[in-house]
Coordinates of N, CA, C and O in Angstrom, one line a residue:
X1 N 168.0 165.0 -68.4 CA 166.7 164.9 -69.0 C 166.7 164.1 -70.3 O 167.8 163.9 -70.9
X2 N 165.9 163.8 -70.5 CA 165.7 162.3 -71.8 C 165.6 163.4 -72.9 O 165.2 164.5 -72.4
X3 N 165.7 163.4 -74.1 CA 165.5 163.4 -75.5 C 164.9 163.1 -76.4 O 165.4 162.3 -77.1
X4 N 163.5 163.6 -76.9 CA 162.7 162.7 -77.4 C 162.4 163.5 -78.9 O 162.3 164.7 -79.2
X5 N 162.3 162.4 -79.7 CA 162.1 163.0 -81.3 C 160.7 163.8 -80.9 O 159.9 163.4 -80.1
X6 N 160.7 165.2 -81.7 CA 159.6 166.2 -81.2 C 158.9 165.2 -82.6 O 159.5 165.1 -83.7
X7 N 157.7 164.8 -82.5 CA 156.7 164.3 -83.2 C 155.5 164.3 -82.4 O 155.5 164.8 -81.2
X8 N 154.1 163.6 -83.2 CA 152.9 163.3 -82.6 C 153.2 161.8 -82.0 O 152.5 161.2 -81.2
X9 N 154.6 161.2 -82.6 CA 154.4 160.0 -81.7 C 155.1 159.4 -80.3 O 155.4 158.2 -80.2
X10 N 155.3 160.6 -79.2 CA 155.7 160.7 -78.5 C 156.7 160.1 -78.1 O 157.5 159.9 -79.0
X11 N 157.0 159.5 -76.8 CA 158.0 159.2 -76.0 C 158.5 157.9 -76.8 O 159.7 157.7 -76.9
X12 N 157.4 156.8 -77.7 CA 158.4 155.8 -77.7 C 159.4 155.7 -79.2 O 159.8 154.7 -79.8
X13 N 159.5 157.4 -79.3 CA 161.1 157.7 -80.6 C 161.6 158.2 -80.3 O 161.5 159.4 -80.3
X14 N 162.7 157.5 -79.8 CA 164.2 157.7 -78.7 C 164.6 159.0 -79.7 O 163.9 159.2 -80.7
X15 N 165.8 159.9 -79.3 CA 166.8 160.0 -80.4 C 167.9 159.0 -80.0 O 168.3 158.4 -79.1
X16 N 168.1 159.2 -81.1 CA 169.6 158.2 -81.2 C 170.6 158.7 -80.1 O 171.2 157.7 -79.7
X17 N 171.0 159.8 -79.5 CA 171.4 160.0 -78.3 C 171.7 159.6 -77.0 O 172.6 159.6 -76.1
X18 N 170.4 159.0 -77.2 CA 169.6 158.2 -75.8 C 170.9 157.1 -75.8 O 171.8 157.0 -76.6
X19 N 170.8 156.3 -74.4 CA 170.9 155.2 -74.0 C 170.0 153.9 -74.3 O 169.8 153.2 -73.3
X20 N 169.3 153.5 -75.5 CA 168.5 153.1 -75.6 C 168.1 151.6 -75.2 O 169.1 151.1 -74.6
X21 N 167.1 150.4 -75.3 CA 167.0 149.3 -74.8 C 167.9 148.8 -75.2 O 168.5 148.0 -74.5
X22 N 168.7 149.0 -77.0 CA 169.0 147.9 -78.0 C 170.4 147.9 -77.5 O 171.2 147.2 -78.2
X23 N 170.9 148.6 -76.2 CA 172.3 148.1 -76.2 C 172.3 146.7 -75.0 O 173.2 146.0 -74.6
X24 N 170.9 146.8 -74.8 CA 170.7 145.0 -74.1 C 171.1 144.2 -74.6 O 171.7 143.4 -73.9
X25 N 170.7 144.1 -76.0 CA 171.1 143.0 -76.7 C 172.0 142.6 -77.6 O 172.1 141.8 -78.5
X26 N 173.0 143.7 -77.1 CA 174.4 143.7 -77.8 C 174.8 145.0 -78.3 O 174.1 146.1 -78.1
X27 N 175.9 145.1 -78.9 CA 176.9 146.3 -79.1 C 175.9 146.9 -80.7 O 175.8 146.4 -81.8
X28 N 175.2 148.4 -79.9 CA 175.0 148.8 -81.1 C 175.9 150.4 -81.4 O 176.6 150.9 -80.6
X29 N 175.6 150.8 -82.5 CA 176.1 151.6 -83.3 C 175.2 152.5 -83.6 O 174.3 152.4 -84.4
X30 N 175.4 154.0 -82.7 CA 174.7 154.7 -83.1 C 174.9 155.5 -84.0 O 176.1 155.5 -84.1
X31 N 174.1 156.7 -85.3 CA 174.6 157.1 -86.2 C 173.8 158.8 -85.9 O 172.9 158.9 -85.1
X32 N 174.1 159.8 -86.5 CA 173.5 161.0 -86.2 C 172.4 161.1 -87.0 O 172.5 161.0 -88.2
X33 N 171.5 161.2 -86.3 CA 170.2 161.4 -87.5 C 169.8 162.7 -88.6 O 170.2 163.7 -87.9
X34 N 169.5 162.9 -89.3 CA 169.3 163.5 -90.4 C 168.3 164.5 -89.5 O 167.4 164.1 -88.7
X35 N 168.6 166.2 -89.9 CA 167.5 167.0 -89.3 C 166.5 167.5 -90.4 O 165.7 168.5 -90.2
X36 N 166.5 166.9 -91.5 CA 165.6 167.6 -92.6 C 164.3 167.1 -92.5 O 163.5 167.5 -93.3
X37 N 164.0 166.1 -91.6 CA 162.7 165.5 -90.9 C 162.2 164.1 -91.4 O 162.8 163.5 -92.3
X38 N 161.2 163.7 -90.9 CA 161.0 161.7 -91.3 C 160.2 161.5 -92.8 O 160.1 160.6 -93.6
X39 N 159.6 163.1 -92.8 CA 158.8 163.1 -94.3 C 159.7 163.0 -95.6 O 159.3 162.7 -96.7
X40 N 161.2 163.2 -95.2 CA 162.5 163.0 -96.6 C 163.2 162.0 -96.3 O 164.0 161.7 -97.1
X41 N 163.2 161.2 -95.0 CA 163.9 159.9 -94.8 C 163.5 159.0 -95.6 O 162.4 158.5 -95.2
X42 N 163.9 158.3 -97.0 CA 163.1 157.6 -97.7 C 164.0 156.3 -97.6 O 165.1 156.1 -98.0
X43 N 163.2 155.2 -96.8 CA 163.9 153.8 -96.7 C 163.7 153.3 -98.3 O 162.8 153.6 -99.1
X44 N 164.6 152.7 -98.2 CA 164.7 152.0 -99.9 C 165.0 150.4 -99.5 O 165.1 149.6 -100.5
X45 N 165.2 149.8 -98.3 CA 165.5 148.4 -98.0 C 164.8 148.2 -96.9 O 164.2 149.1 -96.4
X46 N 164.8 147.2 -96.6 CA 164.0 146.8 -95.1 C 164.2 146.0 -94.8 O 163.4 145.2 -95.2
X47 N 165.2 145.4 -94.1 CA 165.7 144.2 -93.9 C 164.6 143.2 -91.8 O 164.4 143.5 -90.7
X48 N 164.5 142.3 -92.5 CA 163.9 141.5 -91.1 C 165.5 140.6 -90.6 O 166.1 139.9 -91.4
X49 N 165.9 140.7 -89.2 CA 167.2 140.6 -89.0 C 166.8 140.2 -87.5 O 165.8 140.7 -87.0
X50 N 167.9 138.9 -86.7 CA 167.8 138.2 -85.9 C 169.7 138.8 -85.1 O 170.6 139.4 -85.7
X51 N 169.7 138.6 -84.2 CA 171.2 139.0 -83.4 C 171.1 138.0 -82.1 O 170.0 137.7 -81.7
X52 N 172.2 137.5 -81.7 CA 171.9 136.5 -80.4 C 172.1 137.4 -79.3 O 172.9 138.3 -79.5
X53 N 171.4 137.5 -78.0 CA 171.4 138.0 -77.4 C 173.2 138.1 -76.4 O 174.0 137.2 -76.3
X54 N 173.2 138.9 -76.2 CA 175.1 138.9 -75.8 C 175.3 139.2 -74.1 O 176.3 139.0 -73.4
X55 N 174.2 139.8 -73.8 CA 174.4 140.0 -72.4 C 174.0 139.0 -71.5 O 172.8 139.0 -71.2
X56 N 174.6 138.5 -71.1 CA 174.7 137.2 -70.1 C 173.6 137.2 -69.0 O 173.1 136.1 -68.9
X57 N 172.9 138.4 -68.0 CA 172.2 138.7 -67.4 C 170.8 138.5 -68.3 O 169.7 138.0 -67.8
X58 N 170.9 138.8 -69.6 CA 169.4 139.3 -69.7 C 168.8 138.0 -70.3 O 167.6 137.6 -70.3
X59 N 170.1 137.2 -71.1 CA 170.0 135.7 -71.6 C 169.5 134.7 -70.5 O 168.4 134.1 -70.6
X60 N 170.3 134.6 -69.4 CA 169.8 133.8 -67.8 C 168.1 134.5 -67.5 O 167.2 134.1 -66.8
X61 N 168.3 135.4 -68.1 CA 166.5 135.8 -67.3 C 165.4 135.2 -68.1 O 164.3 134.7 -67.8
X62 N 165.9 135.4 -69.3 CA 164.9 135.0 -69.9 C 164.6 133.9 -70.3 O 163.4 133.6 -70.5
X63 N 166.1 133.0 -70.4 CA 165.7 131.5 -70.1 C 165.3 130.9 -69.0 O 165.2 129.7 -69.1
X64 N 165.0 131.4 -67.9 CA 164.6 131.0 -66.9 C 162.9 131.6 -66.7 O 162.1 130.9 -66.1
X65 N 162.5 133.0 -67.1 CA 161.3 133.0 -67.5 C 160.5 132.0 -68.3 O 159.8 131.3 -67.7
X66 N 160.7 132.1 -69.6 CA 160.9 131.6 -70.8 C 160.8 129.8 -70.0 O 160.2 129.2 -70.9
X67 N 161.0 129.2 -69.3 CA 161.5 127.6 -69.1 C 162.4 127.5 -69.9 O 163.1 126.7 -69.3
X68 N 163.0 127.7 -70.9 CA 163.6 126.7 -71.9 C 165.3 126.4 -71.2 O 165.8 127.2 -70.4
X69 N 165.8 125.7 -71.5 CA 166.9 125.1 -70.8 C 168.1 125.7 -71.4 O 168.8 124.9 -72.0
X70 N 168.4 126.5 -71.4 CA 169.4 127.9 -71.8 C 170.3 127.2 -73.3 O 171.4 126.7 -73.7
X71 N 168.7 127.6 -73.9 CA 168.4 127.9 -75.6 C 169.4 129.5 -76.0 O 169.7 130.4 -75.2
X72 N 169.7 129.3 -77.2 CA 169.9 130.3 -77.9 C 169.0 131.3 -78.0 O 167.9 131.3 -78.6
X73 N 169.4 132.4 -77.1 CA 168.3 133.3 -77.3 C 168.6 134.5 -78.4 O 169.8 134.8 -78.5
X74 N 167.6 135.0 -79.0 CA 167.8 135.6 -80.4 C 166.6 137.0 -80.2 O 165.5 136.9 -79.5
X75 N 167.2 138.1 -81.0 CA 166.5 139.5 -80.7 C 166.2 139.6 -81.8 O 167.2 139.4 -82.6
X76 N 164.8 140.0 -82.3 CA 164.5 140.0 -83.9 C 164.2 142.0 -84.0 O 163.7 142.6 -83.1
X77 N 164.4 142.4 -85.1 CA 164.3 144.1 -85.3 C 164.2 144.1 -86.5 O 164.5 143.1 -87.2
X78 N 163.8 145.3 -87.0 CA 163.5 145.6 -88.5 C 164.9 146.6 -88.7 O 165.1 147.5 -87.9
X79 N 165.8 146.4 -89.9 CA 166.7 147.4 -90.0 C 166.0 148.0 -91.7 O 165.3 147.4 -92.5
X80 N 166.3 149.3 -91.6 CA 165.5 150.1 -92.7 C 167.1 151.5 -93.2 O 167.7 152.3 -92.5
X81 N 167.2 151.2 -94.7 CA 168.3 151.9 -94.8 C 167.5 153.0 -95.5 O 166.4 152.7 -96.0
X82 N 168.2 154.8 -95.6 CA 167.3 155.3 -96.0 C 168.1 156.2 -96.8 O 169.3 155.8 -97.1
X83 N 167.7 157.4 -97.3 CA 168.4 158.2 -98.1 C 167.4 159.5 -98.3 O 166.4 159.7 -99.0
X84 N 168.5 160.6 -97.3 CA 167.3 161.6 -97.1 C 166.8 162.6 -98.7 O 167.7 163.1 -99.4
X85 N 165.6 162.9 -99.1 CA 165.6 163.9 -100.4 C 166.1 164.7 -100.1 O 166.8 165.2 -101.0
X86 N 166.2 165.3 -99.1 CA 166.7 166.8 -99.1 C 167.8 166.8 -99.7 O 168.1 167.0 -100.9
X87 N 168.6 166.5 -98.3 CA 170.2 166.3 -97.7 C 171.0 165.3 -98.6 O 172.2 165.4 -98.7
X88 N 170.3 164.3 -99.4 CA 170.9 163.1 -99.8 C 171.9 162.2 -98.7 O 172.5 161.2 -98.8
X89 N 171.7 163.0 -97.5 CA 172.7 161.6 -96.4 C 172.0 160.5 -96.2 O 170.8 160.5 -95.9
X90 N 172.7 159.6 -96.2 CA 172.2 157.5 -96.1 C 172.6 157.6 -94.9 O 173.3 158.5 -94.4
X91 N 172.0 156.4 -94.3 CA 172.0 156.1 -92.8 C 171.4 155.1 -92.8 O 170.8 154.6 -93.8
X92 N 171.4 154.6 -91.7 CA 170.0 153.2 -91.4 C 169.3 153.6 -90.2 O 169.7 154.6 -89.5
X93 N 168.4 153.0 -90.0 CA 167.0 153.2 -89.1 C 167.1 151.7 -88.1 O 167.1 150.7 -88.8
X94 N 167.2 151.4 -87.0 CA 166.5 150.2 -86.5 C 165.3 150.6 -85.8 O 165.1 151.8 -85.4
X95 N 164.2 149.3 -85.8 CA 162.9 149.2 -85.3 C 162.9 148.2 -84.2 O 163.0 147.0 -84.6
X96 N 162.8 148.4 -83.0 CA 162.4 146.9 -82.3 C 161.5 146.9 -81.0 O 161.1 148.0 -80.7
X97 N 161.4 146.3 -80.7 CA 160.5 146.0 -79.4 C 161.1 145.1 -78.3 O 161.5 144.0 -78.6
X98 N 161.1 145.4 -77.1 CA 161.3 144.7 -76.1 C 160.7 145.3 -74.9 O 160.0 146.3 -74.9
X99 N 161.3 144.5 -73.5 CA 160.5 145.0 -72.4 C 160.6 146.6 -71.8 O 160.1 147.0 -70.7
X100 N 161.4 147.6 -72.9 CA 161.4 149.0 -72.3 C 160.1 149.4 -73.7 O 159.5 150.4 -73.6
X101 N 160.0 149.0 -74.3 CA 158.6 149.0 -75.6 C 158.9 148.9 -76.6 O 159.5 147.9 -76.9
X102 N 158.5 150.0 -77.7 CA 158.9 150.1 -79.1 C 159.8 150.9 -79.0 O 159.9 151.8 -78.2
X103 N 160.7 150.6 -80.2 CA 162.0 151.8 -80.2 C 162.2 151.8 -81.5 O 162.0 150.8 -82.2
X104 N 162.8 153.5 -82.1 CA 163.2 153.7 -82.8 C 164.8 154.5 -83.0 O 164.9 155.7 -82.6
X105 N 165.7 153.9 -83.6 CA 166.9 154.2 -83.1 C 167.7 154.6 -84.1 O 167.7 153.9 -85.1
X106 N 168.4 155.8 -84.2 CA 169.7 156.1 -85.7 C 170.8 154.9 -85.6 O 171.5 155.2 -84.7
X107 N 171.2 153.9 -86.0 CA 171.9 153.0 -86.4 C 172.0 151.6 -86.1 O 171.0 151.1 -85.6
X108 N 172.6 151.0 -86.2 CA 172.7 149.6 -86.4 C 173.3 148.7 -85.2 O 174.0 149.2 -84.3
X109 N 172.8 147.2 -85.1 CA 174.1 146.5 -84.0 C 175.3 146.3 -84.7 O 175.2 146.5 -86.0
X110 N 176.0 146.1 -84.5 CA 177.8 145.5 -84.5 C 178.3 144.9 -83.9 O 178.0 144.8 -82.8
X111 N 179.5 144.1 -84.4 CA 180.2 143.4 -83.2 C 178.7 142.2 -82.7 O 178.8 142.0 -81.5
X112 N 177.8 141.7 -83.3 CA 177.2 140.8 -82.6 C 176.9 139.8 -83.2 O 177.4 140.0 -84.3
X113 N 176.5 138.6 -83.2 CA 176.5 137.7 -84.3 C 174.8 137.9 -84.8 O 173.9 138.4 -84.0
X114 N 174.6 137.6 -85.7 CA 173.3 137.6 -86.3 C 173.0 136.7 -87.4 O 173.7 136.2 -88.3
X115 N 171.8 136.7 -87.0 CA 171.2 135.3 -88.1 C 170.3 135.4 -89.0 O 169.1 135.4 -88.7
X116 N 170.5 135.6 -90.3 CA 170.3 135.7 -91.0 C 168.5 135.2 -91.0 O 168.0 134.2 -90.5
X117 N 167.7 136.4 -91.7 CA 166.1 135.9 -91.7 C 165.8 135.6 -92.9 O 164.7 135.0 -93.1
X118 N 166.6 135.8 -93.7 CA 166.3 135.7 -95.2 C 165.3 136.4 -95.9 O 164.8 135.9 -96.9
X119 N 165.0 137.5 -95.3 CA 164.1 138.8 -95.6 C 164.0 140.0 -95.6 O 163.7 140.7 -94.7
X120 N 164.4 140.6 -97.2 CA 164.2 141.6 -97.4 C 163.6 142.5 -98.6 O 163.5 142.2 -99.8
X121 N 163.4 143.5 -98.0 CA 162.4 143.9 -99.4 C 163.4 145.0 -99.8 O 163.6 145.9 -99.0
X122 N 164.0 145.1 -101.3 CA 163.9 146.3 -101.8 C 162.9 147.3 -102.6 O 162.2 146.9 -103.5
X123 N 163.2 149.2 -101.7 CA 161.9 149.8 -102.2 C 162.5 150.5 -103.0 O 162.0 151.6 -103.1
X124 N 163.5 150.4 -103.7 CA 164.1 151.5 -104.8 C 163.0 152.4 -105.7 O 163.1 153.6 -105.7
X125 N 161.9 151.5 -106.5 CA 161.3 152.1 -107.3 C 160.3 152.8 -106.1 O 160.1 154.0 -106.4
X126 N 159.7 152.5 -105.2 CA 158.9 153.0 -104.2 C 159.1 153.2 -102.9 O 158.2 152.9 -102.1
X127 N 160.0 153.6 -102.5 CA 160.4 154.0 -101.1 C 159.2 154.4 -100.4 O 158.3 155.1 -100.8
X128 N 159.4 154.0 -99.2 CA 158.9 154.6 -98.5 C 159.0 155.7 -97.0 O 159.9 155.4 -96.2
X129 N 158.4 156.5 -96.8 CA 158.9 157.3 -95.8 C 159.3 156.6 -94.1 O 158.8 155.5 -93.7
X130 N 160.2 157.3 -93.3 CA 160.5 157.0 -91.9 C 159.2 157.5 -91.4 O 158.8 156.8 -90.4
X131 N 158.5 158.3 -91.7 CA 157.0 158.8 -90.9 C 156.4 157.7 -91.1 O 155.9 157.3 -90.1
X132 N 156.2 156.9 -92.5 CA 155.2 156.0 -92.9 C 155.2 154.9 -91.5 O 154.3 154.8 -90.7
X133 N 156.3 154.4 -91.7 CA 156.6 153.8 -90.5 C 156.7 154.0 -89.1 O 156.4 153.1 -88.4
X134 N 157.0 154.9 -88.7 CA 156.3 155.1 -87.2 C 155.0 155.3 -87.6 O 155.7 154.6 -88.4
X135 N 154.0 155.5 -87.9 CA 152.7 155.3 -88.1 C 152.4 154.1 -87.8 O 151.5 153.8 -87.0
X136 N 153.4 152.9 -88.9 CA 152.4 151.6 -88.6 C 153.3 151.0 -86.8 O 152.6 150.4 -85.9
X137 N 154.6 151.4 -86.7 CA 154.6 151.1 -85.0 C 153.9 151.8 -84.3 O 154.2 151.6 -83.1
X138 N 153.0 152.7 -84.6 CA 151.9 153.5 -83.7 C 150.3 152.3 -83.8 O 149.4 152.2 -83.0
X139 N 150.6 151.7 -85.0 CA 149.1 150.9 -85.2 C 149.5 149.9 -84.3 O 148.9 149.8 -83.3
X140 N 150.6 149.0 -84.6 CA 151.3 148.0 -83.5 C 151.2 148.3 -82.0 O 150.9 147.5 -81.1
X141 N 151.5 149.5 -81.8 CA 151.0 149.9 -80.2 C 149.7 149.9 -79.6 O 149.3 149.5 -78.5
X142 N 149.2 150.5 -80.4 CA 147.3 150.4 -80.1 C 147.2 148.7 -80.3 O 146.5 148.1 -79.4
X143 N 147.8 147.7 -81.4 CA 147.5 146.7 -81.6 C 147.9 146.2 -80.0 O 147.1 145.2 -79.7
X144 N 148.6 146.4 -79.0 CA 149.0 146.0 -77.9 C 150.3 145.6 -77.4 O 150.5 144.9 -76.4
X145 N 151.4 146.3 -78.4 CA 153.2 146.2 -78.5 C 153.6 147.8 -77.6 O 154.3 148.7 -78.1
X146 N 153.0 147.6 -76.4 CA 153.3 148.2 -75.6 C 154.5 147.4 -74.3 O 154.9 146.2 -74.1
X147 N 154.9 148.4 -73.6 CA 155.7 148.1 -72.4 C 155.0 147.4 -71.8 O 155.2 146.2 -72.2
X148 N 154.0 147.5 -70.9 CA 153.3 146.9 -69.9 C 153.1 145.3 -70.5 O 153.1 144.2 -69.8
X149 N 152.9 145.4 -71.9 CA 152.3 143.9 -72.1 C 153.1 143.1 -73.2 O 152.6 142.5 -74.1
X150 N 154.7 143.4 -72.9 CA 155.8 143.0 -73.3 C 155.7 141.3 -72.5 O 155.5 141.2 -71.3
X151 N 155.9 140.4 -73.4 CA 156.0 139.3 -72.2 C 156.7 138.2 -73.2 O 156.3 137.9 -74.3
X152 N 158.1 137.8 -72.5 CA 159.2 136.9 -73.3 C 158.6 135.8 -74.0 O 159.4 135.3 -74.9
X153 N 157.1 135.0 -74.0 CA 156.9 134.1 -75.2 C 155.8 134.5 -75.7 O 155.8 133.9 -76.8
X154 N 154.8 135.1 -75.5 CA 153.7 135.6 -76.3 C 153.6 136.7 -76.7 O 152.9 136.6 -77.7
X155 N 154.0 137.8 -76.5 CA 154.4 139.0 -77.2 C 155.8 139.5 -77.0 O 156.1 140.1 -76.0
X156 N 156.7 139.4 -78.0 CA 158.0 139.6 -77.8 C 158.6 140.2 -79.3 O 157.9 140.4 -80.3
X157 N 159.9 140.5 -79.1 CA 160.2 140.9 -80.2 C 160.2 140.6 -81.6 O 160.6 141.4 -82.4
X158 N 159.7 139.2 -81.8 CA 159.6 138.4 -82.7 C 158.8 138.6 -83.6 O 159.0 138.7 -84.9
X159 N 157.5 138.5 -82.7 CA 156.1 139.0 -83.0 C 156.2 140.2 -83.5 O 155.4 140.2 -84.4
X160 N 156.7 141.2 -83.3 CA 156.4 142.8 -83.5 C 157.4 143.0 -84.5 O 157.2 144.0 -85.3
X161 N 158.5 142.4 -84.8 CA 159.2 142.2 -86.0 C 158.5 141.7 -87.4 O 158.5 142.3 -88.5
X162 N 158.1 140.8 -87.2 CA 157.3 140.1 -88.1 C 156.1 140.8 -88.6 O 155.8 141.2 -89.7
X163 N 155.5 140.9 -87.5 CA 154.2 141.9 -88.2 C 154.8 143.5 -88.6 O 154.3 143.8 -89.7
X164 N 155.5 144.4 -88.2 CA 155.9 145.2 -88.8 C 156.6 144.9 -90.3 O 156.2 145.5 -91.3
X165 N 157.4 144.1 -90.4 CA 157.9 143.4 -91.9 C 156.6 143.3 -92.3 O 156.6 143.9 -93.4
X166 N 155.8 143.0 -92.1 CA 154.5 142.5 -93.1 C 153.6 143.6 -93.3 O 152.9 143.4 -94.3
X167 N 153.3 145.1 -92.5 CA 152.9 145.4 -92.8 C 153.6 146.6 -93.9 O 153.0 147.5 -94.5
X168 N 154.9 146.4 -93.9 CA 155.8 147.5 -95.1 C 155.6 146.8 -96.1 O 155.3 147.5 -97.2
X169 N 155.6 145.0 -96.1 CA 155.2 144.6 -97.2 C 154.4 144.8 -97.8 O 154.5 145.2 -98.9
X170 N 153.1 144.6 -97.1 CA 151.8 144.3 -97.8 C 151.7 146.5 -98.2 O 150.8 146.8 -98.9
X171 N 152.2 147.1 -97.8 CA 152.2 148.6 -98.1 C 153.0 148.8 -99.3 O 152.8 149.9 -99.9
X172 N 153.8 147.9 -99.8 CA 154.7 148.3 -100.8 C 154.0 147.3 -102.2 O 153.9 147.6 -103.4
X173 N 153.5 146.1 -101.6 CA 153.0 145.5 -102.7 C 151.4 146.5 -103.4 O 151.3 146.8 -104.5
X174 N 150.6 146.8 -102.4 CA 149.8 147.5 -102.9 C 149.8 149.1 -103.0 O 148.8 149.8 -103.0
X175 N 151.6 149.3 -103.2 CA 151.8 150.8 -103.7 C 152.5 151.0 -105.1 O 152.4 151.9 -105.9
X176 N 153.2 149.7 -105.1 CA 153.8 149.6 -106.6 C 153.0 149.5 -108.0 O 153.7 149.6 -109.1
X177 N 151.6 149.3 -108.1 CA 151.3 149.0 -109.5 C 150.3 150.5 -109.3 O 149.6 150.9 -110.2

């Protein structure tokens, strides 16, 4: 039977447990999540982060969907480091999207190459919560970053990376003054 973070935002917050999509796109690293809840996970970084895709199968599919002539294909996710109040245990958070949907996951890729986005925000003076954030990947899903309408060049991981980066942004710029 599957495992699912007991929340209001149902099925698509894996636990880290899971077998989740992100081991499609390379060797990830899962980490034990914190049980003191998402309301004391306070991210203090938020990094926008690129990894080349490593599985041979899923790279051929998609360059062949995709047309492109077997391009570098690249998986974009939000990595979010946190630091629980309670417990004080650090960890990281990944965020991403692909064709199993949105995912939220306890740890990091490894072992994969990645390319730098040159984007990050530190929230030291203003952290923000792991709840805050599945909220706005709950607004992104109603926005239409669903499974069903996952599609390799118009709505893809890219897109749902990006606009999640922007909406932590534009949440942190108009929480700091």
């Amino acid at each position: 039977t599957k495992k699912t973070t007991k929340s209001m935002f149902g099925d698509i917050f894996k636990s880290s447990r899971e077998n989740t999509g992100a081991n499609k796109y390379g060797a990830f690293k899962y980490q034990s999540e914190c049980k003191c809840g998402d309301q004391h996970l306070m991210i203090r970084e938020v990094y926008l982060k690129s990894c080349r895709l490593t599985n041979p199968v899923t790279h051929t599919v998609f360059n062949i969907l995709s047309g492109l002539a077997m391009k570098t294909v690249v998986h974009d996710y939000v990595l979010g480091c946190y630091k629980c109040k309670e417990c004080g245990k650090k960890g990281v958070v990944t965020v991403d999207y692909g064709a199993g949907g949105c995912e939220i996951s306890f740890g990091k890729f490894h072992k994969v190459s990645l390319l730098s986005k040159d984007k990050r925000l530190f929230l030291n003076h203003c952290p923000i919560s792991l709840k805050k954030i599945k909220g706005f990947v709950v607004l992104l899903k109603e926005d239409g970053f669903t499974k069903p309408n996952y599609h390799p060049i118009d709505k893809n991981c890219q897109h749902f990376a990006k606009d999640l980066f922007e909406m932590i942004f534009s949440f942190f710029e108009n929480s700091k003054y």
